[in-house]
Short mmCIF file of C-alpha atoms in Angstrom, two decimals:
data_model
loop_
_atom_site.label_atom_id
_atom_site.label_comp_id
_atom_site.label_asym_id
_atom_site.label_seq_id
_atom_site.Cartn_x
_atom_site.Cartn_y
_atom_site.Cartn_z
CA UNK A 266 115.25 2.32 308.88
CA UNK A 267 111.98 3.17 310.28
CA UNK A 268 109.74 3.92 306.87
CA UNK A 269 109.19 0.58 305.98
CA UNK A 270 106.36 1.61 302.80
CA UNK A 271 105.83 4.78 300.82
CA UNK A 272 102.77 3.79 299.36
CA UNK A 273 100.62 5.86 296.27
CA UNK A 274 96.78 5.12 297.41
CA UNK A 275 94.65 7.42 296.81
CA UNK A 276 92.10 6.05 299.29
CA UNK A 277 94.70 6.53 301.67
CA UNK A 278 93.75 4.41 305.04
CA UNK A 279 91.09 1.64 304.08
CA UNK A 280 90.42 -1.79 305.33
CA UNK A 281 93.94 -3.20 302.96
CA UNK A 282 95.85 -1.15 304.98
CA UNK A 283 94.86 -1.76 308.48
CA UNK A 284 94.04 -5.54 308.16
CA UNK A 285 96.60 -6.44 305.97
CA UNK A 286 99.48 -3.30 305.21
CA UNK A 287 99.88 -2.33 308.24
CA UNK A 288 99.74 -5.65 310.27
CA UNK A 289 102.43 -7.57 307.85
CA UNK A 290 104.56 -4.38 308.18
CA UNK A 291 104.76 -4.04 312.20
CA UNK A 292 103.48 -0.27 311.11
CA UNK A 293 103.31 1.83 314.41
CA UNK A 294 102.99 5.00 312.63
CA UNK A 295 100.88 6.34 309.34
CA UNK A 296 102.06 9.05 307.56
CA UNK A 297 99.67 10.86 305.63
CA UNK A 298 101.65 13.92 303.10
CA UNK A 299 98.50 15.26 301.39
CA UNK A 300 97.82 19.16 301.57
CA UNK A 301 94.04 18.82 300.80
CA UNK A 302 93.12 16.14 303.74
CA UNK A 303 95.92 18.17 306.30
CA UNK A 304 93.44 21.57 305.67
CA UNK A 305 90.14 19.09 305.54
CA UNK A 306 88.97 18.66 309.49
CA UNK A 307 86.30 16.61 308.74
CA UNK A 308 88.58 13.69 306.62
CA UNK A 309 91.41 14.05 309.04
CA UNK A 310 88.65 12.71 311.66
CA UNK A 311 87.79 10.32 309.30
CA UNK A 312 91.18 8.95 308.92
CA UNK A 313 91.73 9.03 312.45
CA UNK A 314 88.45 6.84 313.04
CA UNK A 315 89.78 4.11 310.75
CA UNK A 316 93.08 4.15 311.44
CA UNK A 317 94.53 1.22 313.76
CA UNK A 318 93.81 2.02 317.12
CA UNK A 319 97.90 1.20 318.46
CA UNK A 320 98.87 3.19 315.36
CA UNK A 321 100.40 6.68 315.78
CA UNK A 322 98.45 8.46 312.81
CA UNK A 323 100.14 11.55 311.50
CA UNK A 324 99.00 13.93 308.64
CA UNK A 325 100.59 17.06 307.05
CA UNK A 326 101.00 19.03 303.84
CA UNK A 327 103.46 18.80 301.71
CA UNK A 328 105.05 21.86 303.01
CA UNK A 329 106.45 19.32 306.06
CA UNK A 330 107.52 16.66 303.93
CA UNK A 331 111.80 17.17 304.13
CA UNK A 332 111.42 17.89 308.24
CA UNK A 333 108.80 15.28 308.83
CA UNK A 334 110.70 12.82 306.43
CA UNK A 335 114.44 13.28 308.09
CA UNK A 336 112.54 12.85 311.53
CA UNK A 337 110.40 9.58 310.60
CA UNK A 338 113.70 7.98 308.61
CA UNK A 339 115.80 8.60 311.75
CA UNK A 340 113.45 6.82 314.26
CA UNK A 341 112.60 3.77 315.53
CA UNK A 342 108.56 3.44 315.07
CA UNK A 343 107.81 1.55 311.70
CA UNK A 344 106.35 3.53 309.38
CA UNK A 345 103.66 3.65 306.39
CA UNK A 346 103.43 6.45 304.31
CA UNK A 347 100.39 7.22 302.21
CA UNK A 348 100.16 9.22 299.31
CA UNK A 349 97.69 9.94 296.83
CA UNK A 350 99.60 11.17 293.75
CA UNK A 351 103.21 10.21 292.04
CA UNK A 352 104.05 13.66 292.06
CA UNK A 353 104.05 13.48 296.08
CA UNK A 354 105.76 10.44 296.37
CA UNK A 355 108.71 12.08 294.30
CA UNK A 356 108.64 15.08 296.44
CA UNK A 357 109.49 12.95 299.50
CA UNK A 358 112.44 10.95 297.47
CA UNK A 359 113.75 14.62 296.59
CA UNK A 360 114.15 14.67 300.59
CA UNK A 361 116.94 11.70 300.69
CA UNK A 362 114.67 9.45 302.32
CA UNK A 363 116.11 5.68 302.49
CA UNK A 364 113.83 3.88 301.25
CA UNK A 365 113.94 3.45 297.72
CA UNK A 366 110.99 1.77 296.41
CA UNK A 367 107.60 2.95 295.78
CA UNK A 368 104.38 0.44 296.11
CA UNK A 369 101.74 2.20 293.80
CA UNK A 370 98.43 0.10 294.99
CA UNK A 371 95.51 2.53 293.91
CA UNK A 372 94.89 5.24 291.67
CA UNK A 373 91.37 5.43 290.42
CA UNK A 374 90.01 6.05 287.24
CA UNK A 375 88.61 9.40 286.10
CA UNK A 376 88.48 11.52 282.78
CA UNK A 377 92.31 12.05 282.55
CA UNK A 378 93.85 8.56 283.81
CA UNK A 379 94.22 5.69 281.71
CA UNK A 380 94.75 1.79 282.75
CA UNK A 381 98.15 1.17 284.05
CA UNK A 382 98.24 -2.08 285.89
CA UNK A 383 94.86 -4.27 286.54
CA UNK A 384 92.73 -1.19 288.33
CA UNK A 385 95.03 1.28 288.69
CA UNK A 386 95.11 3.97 286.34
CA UNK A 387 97.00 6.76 285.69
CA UNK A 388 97.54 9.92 283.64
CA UNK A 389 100.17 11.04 280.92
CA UNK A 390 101.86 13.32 283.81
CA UNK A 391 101.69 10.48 286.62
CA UNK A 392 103.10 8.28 284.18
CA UNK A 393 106.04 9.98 283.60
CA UNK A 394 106.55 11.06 287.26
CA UNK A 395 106.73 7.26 288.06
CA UNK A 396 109.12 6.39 285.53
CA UNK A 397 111.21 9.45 286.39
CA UNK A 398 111.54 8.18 289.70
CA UNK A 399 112.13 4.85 288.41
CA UNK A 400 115.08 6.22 286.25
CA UNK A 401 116.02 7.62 289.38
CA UNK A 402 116.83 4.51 291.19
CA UNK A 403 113.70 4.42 292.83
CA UNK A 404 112.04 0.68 292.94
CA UNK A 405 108.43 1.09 291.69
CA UNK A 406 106.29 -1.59 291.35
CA UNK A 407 102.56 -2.46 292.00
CA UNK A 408 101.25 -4.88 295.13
CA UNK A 409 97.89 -4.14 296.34
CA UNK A 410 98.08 -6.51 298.53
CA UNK A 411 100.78 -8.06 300.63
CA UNK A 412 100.08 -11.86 299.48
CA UNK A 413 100.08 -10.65 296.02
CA UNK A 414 103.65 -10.76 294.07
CA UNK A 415 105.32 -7.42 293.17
CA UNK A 416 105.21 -6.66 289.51
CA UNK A 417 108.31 -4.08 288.42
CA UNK A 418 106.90 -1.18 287.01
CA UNK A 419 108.50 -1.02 283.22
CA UNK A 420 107.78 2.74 282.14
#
């Protein structure tokens, strides 16, 4: 199985990921599914500048998500895929991938979120999307970091 992490951050690629994400994963591929950043020149640049430099960086819409999904679980190049919501996340377990777990490691605060776990925060919807998924038989739980123990996410 090549996906290795489907990952909710909605900073997407940030110094966690490249020093310490993608490094203790062997990643040789990131996977961005967002539909704003894949129509956003400017912040796919961006992403591309801070990405790893022997990292394979990849971003689409959701629209690509089954095709992109099928051909990423099939190969052999480890791969990280970022999110930034719960509701994306799902979309891409709706696709059969294999992987069955979910690390949620950052969702910011804002007018419609409400603490979670530590600093993550989330809204009523998100909330429910994650323990949909978790009903499911999706693994979600919370690691920002690799050295950090996984905490099960309860509902």
């Amino acid at each position: 199985m090549s996906v290795r992490m489907i990952r909710i951050d909605d900073r997407l690629i940030h110094g966690q990921i490249v020093a310490a994400w993608a490094k203790s994963l062997s990643i040789k591929r990131i996977w961005i599914v967002d539909d704003d950043v894949a129509k956003d020149a400017f912040i796919t640049n961006v992403m591309k500048m801070v990405s790893p430099p022997d990292t394979e960086l990849v971003i689409t819409g959701t629209d690509k998500a089954r095709e992109m999904a099928e051909e990423f679980d099939a190969a052999d190049k480890n791969t990280l895929i970022l999110v930034k919501y719960p509701k994306v996340a799902r979309l891409l377990f709706d696709t059969d991938i294999r992987l069955r777990e979910l690390n949620v490691g950052g969702m910011g605060a804002n007018a419609e979120r409400k603490k979670l776990f530590k600093n993550i925060s989330a809204s009523e919807e998100e909330r429910k999307t994650l323990k949909d998924m978790k009903e499911s038989g999706v693994k979600v739980y919370f690691q920002v970091t690799p050295n950090e123990k996984q905490t099960l996410f309860e509902g």
